[in-house]
Short mmCIF file of C-alpha atoms and ligand atoms in Angstrom, two decimals:
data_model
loop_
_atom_site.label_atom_id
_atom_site.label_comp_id
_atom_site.label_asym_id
_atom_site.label_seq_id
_atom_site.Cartn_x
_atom_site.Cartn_y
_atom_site.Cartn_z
CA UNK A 1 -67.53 -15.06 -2.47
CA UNK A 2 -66.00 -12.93 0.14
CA UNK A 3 -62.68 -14.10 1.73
CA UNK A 4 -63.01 -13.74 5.47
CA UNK A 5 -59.82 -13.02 8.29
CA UNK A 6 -59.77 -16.65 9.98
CA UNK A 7 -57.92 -16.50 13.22
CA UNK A 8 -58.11 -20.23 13.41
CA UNK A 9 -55.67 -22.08 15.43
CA UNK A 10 -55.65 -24.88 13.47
CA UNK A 11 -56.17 -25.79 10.45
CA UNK A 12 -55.93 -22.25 9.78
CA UNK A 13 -55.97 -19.69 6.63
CA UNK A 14 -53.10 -20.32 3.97
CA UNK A 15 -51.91 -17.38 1.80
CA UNK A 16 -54.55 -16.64 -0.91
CA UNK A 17 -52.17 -16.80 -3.39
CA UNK A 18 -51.03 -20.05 -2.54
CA UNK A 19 -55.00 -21.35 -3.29
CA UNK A 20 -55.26 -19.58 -6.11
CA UNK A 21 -52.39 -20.90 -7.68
CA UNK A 22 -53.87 -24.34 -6.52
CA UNK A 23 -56.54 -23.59 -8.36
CA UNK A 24 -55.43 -22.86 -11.41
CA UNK A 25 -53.65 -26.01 -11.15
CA UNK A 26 -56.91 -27.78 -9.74
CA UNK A 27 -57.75 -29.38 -13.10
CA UNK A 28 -54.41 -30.03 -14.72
CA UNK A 29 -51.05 -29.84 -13.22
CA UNK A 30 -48.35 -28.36 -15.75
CA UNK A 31 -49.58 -30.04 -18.67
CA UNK A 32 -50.04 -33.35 -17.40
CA UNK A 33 -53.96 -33.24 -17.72
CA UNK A 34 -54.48 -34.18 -14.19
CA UNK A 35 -54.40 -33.21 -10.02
CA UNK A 36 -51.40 -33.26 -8.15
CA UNK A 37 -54.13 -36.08 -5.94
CA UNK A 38 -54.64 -38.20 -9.38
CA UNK A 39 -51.18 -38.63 -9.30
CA UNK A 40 -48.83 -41.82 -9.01
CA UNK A 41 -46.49 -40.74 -6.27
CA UNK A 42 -43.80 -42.99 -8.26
CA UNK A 43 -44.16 -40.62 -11.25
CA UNK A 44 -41.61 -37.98 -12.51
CA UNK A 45 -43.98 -35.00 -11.82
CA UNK A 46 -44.32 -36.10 -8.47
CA UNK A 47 -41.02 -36.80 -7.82
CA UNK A 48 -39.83 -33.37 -8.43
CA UNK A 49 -42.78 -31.60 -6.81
CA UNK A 50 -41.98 -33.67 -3.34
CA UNK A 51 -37.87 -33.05 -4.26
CA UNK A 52 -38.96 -29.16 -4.80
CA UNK A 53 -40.64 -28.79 -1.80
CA UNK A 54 -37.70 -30.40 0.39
CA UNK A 55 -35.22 -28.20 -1.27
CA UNK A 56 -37.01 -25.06 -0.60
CA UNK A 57 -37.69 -25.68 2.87
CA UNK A 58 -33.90 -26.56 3.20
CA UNK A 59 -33.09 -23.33 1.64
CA UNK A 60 -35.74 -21.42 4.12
CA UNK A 61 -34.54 -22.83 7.11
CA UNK A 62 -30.90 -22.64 6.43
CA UNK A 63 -31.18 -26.74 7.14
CA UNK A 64 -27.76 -28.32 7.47
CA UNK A 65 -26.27 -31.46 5.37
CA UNK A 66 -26.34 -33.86 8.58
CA UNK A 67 -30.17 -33.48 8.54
CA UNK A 68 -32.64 -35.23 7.06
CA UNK A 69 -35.84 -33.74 6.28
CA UNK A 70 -39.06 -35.89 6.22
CA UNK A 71 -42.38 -35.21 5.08
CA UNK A 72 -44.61 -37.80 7.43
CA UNK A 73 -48.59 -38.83 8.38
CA UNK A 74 -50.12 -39.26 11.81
CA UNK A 75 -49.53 -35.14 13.09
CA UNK A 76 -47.50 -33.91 16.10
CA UNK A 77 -49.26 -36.63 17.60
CA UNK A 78 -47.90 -39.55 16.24
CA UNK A 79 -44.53 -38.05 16.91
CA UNK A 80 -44.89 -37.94 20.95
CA UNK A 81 -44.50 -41.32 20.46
CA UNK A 82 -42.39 -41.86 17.82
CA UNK A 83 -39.46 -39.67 18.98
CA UNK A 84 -39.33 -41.96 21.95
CA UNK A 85 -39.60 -45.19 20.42
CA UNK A 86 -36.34 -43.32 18.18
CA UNK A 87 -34.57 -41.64 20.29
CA UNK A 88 -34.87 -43.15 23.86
CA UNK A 89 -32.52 -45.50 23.36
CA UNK A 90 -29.13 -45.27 25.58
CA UNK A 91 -30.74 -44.10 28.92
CA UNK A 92 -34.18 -44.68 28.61
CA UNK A 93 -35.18 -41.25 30.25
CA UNK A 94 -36.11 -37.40 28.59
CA UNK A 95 -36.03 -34.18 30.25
CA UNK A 96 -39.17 -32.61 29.92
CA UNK A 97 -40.49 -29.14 30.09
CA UNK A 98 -44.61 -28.62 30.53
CA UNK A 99 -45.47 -25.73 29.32
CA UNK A 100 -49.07 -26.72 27.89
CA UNK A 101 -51.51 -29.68 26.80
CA UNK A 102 -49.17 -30.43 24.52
CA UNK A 103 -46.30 -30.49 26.30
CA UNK A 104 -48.63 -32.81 28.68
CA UNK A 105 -49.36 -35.41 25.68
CA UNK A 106 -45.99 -35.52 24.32
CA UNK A 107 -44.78 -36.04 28.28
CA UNK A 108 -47.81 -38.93 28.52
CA UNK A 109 -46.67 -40.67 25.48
CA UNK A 110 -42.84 -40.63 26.54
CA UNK A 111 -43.91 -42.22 29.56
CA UNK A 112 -44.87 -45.50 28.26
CA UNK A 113 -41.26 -45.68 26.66
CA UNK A 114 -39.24 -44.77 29.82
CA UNK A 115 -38.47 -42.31 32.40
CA UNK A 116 -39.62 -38.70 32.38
CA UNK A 117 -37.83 -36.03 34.17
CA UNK A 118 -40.19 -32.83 34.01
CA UNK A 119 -37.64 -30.08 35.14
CA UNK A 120 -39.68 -27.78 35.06
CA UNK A 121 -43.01 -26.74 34.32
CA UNK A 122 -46.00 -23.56 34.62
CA UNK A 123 -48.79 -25.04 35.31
CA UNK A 124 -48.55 -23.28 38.78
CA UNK A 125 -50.14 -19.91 36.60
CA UNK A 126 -52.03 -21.73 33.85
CA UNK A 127 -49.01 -21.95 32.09
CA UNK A 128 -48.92 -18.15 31.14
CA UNK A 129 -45.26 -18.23 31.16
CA UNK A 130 -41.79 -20.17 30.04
CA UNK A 131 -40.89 -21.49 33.67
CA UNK A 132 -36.61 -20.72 33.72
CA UNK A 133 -34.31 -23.20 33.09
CA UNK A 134 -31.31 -23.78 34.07
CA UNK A 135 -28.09 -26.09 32.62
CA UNK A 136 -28.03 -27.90 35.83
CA UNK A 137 -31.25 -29.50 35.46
CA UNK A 138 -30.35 -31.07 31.86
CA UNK A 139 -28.47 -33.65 34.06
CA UNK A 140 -26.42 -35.72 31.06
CA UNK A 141 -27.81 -38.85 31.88
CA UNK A 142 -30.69 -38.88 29.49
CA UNK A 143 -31.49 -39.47 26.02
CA UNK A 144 -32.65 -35.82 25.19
CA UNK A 145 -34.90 -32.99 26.16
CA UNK A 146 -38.29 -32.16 24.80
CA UNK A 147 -39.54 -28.63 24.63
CA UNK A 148 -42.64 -27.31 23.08
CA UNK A 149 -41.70 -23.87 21.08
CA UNK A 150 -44.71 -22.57 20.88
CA UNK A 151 -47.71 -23.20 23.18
CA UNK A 152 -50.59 -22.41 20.96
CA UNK A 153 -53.65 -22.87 23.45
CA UNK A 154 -51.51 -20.97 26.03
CA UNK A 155 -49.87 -18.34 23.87
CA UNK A 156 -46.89 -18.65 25.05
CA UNK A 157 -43.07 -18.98 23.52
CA UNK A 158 -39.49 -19.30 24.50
CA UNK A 159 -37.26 -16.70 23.51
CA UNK A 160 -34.07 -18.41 23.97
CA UNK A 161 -33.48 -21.86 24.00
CA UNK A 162 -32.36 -23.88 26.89
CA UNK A 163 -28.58 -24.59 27.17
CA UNK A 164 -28.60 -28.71 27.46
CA UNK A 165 -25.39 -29.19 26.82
CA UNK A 166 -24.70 -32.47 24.78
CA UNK A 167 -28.14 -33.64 24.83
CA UNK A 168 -30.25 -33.88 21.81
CA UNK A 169 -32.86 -31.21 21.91
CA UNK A 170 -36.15 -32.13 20.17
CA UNK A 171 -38.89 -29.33 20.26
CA UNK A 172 -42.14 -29.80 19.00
CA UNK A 173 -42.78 -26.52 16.79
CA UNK A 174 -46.02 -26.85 14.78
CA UNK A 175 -47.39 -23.66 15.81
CA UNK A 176 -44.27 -21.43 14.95
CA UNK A 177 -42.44 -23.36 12.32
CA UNK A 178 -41.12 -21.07 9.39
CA UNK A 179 -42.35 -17.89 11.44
CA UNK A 180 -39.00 -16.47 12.87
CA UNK A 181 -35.36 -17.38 12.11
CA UNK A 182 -33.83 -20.55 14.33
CA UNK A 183 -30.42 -22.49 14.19
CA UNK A 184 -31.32 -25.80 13.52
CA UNK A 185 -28.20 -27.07 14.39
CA UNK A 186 -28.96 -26.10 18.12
CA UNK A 187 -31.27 -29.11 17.94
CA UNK A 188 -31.42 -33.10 17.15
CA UNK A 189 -34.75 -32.82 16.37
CA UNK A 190 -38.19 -30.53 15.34
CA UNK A 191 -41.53 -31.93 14.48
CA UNK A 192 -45.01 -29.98 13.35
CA UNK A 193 -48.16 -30.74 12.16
CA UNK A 194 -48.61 -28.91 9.15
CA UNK A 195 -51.95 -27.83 9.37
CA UNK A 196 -50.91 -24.33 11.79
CA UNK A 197 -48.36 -22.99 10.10
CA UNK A 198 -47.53 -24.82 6.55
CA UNK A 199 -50.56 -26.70 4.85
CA UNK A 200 -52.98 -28.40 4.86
CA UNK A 201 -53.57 -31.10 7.93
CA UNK A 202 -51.99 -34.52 6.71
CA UNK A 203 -48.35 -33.83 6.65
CA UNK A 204 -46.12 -33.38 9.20
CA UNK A 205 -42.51 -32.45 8.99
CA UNK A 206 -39.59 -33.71 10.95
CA UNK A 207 -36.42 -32.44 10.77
CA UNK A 208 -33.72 -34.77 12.33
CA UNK A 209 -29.89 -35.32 12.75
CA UNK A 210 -28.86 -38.40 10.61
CA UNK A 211 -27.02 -40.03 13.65
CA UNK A 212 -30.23 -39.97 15.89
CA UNK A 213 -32.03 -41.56 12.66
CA UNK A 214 -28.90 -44.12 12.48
CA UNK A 215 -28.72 -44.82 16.46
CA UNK A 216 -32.78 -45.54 16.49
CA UNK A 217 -33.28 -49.26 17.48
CA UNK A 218 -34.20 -51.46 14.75
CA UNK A 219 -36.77 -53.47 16.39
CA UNK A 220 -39.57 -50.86 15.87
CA UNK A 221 -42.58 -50.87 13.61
CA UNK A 222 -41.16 -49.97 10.30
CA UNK A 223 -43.57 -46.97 9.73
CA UNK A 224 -42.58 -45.40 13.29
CA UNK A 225 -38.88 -45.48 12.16
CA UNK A 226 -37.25 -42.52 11.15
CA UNK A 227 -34.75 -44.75 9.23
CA UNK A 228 -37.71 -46.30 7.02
CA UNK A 229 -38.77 -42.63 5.66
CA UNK A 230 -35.23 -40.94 5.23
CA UNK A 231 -33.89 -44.18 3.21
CA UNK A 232 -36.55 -44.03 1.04
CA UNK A 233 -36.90 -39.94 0.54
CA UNK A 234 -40.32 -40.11 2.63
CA UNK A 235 -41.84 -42.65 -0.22
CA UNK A 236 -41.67 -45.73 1.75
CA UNK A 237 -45.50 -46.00 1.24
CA UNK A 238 -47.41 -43.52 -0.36
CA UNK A 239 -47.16 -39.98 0.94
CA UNK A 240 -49.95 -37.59 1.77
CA UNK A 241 -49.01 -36.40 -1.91
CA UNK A 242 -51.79 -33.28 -1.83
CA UNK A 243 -50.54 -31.96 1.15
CA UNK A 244 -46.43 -32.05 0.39
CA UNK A 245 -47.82 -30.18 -2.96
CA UNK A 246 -49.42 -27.66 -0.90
CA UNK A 247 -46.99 -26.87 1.40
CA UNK A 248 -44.65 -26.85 -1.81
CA UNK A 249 -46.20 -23.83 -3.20
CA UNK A 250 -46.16 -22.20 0.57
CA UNK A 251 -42.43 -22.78 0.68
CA UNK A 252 -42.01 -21.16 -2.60
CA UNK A 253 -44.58 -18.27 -1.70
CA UNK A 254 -42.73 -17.97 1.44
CA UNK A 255 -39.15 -17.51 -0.52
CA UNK A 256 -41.02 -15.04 -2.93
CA UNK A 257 -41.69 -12.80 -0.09
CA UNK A 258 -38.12 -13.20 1.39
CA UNK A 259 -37.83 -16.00 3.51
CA UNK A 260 -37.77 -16.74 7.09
CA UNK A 261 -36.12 -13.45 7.69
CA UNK A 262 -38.89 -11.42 6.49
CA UNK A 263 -41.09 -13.39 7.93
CA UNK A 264 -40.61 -12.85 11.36
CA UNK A 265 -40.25 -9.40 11.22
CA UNK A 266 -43.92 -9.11 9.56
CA UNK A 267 -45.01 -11.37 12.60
CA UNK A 268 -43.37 -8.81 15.23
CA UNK A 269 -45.32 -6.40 13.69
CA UNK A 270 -48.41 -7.92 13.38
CA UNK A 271 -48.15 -9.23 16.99
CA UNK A 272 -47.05 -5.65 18.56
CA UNK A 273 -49.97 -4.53 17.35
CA UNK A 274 -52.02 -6.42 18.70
CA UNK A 275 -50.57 -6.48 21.85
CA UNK A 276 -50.17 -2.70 22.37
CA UNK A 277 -53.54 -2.52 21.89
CA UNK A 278 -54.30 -5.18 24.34
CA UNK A 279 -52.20 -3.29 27.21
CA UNK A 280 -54.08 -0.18 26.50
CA UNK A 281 -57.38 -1.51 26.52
CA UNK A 282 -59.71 -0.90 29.18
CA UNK A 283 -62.00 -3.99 28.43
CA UNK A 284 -59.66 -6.34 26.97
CA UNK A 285 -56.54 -7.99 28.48
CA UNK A 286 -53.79 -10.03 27.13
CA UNK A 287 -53.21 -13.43 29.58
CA UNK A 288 -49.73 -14.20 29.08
CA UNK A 289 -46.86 -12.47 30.63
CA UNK A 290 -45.21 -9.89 28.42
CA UNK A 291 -41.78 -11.42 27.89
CA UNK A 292 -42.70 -14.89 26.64
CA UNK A 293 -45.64 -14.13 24.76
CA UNK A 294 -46.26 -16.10 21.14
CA UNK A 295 -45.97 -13.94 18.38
CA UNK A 296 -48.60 -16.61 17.20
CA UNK A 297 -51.85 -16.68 18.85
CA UNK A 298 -52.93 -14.34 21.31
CA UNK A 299 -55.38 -15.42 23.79
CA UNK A 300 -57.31 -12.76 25.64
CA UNK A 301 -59.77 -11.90 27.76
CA UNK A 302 -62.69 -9.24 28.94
CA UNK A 303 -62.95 -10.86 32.25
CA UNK A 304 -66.63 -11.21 31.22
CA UNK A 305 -67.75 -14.53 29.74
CA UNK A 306 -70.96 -12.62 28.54
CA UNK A 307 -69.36 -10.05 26.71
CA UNK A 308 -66.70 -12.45 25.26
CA UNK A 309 -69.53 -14.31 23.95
CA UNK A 310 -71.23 -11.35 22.44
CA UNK A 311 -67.35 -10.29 20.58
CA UNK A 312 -66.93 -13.22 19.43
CA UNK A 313 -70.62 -13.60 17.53
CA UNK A 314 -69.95 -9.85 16.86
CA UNK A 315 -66.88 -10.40 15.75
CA UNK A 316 -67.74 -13.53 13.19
CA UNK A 317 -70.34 -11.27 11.81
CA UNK A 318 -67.95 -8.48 11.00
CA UNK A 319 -65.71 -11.34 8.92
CA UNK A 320 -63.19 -11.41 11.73
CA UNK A 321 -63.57 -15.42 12.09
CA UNK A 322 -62.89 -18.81 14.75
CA UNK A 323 -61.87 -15.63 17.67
CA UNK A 324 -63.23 -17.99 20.47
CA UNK A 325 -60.43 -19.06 22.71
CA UNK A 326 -59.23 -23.33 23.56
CA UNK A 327 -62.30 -24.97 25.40
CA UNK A 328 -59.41 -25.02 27.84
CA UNK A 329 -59.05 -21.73 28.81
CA UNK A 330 -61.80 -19.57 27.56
CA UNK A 331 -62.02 -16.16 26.52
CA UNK A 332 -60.39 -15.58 22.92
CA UNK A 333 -57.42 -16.21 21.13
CA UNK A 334 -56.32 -15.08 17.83
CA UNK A 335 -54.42 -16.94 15.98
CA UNK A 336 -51.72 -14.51 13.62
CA UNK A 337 -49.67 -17.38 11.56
CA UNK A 338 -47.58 -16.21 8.65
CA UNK A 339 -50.51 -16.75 6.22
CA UNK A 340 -52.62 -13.74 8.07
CA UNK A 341 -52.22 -10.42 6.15
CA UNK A 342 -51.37 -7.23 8.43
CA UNK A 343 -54.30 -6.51 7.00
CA UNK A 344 -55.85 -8.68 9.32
CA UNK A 345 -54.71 -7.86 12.08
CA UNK A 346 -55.45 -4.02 11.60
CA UNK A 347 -59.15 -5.16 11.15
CA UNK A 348 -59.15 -6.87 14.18
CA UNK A 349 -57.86 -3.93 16.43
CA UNK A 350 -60.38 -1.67 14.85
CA UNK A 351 -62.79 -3.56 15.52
CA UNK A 352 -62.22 -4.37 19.37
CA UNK A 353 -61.54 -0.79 19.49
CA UNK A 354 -65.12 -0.47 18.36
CA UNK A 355 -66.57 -3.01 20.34
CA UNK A 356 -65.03 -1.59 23.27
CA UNK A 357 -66.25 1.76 22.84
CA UNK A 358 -70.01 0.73 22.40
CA UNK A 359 -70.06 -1.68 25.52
CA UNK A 360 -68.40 0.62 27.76
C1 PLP B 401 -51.81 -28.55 17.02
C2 PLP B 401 -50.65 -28.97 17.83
C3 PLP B 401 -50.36 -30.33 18.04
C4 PLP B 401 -51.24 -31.44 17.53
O1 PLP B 401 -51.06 -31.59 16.19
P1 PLP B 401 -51.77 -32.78 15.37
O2 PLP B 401 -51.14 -32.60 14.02
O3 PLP B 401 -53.22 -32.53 15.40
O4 PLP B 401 -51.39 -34.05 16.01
C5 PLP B 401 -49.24 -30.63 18.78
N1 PLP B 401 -48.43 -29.68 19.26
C6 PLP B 401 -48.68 -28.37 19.08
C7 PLP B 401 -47.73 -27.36 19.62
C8 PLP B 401 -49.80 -27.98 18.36
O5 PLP B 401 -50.04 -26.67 18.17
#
């Protein structure tokens, strides 16, 4: 069977390497005779595939002592209400910026904890943009800030982070994780679903300064606090043991091709590409403003819903797959995660530079 390019958004394509070494460990992990998924999640094997897989993302994101990394259930999602019920704790008020849906649902959720100061926010233009921020508006009398990195409907991403001074700064980063270099220290807290730019859906990973984990009221369900998972090395109940194995192996395929580092400058290349053919088109046009645009999915548009249409079924037949933009906005977005070759991408302007020349 022939692999296809899958410019899903989510769940999208993993590294082919990375599934073929899950298969050849489909039937029988090393030696023990069965799937990582058979497994007890108490067992030895286990124990070091879950400690591996924390270790190397430690490594890969250059994550300090004075964080705890924890592999959790319930997506981004569950954590738009979960770093609130955390972290909300002295002032009972966030600064928020909107930058997207998500920002929107992470903003909702906080909501029903407290007091939400959106500072700033670009809806105004469809959110094509990273509205500017300023250190005045992170006003010190809240509990943190929430950002969202990447805006992966939107295609949009900050390229500097705000200055907030003291405050914690949580961002949620599931659709840019791992795919250029960041200081972790300039933040209390990052979340993302797995399923963008990691594994498979069913994990997601939080990274968080121990003394927001320690000053988290103890009151809370036990599953929604931070303490419960980093006490127990995230085995307070059974883990979503397939998934930590899977992103395992990315994390080590990741270090294999050298890291973070490399990483990113792969993705600039894979997203100028795709851009400069974008601003040269005469048919198609990137939405987003040049300077803040995601160097993960790039939404774009003929101006035509017809002729989107017809690229997209075009497209799918050609084995350039999942092209068709958010319900949201329309149009099409590809989505260029670490996992999709250059390859890819090369396909994909060769094609619209096809497509364009025999509907013009
Ligand atoms: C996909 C996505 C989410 C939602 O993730 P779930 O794991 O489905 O809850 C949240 N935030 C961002 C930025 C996303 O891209």
């Amino acid at each position: 069977m022939e692999r296809v390019y899958n410019f899903s958004a989510g769940p999208a394509c993993l590294p082919l390497e990375v599934l073929e070494k899950a298969q050849k460990e489909f039937i029988s992990y090393d030696g023990t005779g069965m799937n990582v998924m058979e497994m007890s999640h108490r067992s030895k094997e286990y124990q070091d595939i879950i400690d591996t897989a924390g270790s190397d993302l430690r490594e890969l994101l250059n994550i300090p002592d004075n964080y705890d990394v924890l592999f959790l259930q319930g997506g981004a999602s569950m954590q738009f209400a979960m770093v609130p019920l955390n972290l909300m704790t002295k002032y009972k008020k966030v600064h928020a910026v909107n930058t997207g849906m998500w920002s929107k649902k992470a903003i909702a959720e906080a909501k029903k904890f407290g007091e939400v100061n959106i500072v700033a926010s670009s809806e105004d233009k469809t959110f094509s943009y990273i509205p500017e921020l300023k250190a005045e508006m992170f006003t010190p009398d809240a509990d943190y800030v929430h950002i969202t990195s990447n805006n992966t409907i939107y295609g949009t991403k900050y390229n500097a982070i705000p200055d907030v001074g003291s405050l914690p700064l949580v961002s949620d980063m599931s659709s840019c994780i791992l795919s250029e270099e960041i200081n972790v220290a300039d933040y209390g807290l990052i979340y993302a679903g797995a399923q963008k730019n990691i594994g498979p859906a069913g994990v997601t990973l939080v990274i968080v300064r121990k003394d927001l984990v320690e000053a988290a009221p103890e009151d809370i369900p036990t599953m929604l606090r931070y303490k419960t998972h980093a006490e127990s090395g995230s085995m307070f109940n059974t883990p979503p043991t397939y998934a930590i194995y899977m992103a395992g192996l990315v994390f080590k395929h990741l270090k294999k091709l050298g890291g973070v580092q490399q990483m990113e400058k792969i993705n600039r290349e894979k997203a100028a590409m795709l851009y400069e053919f974008l601003d040269n088109s005469a048919m198609f046009k990137a939405t987003v403003e040049p300077k803040y645009r995601s160097l993960m999915n790039v939404p774009f548009v003929t101006g035509d819903e017809e002729l989107d249409k017809k690229f997209v079924a075009e497209a799918k037949k050609a084995g350039l797959v999942n092209l068709k933009g958010h319900r949201s906005v329309g149009g099409m977005r590809a989505s260029i995660y670490n996992a999709m070759p250059e390859e890819g991408v090369r396909s994909l302007v060769a094609f619209m530079a096809e497509f364009e020349a025999h509907n013009s």
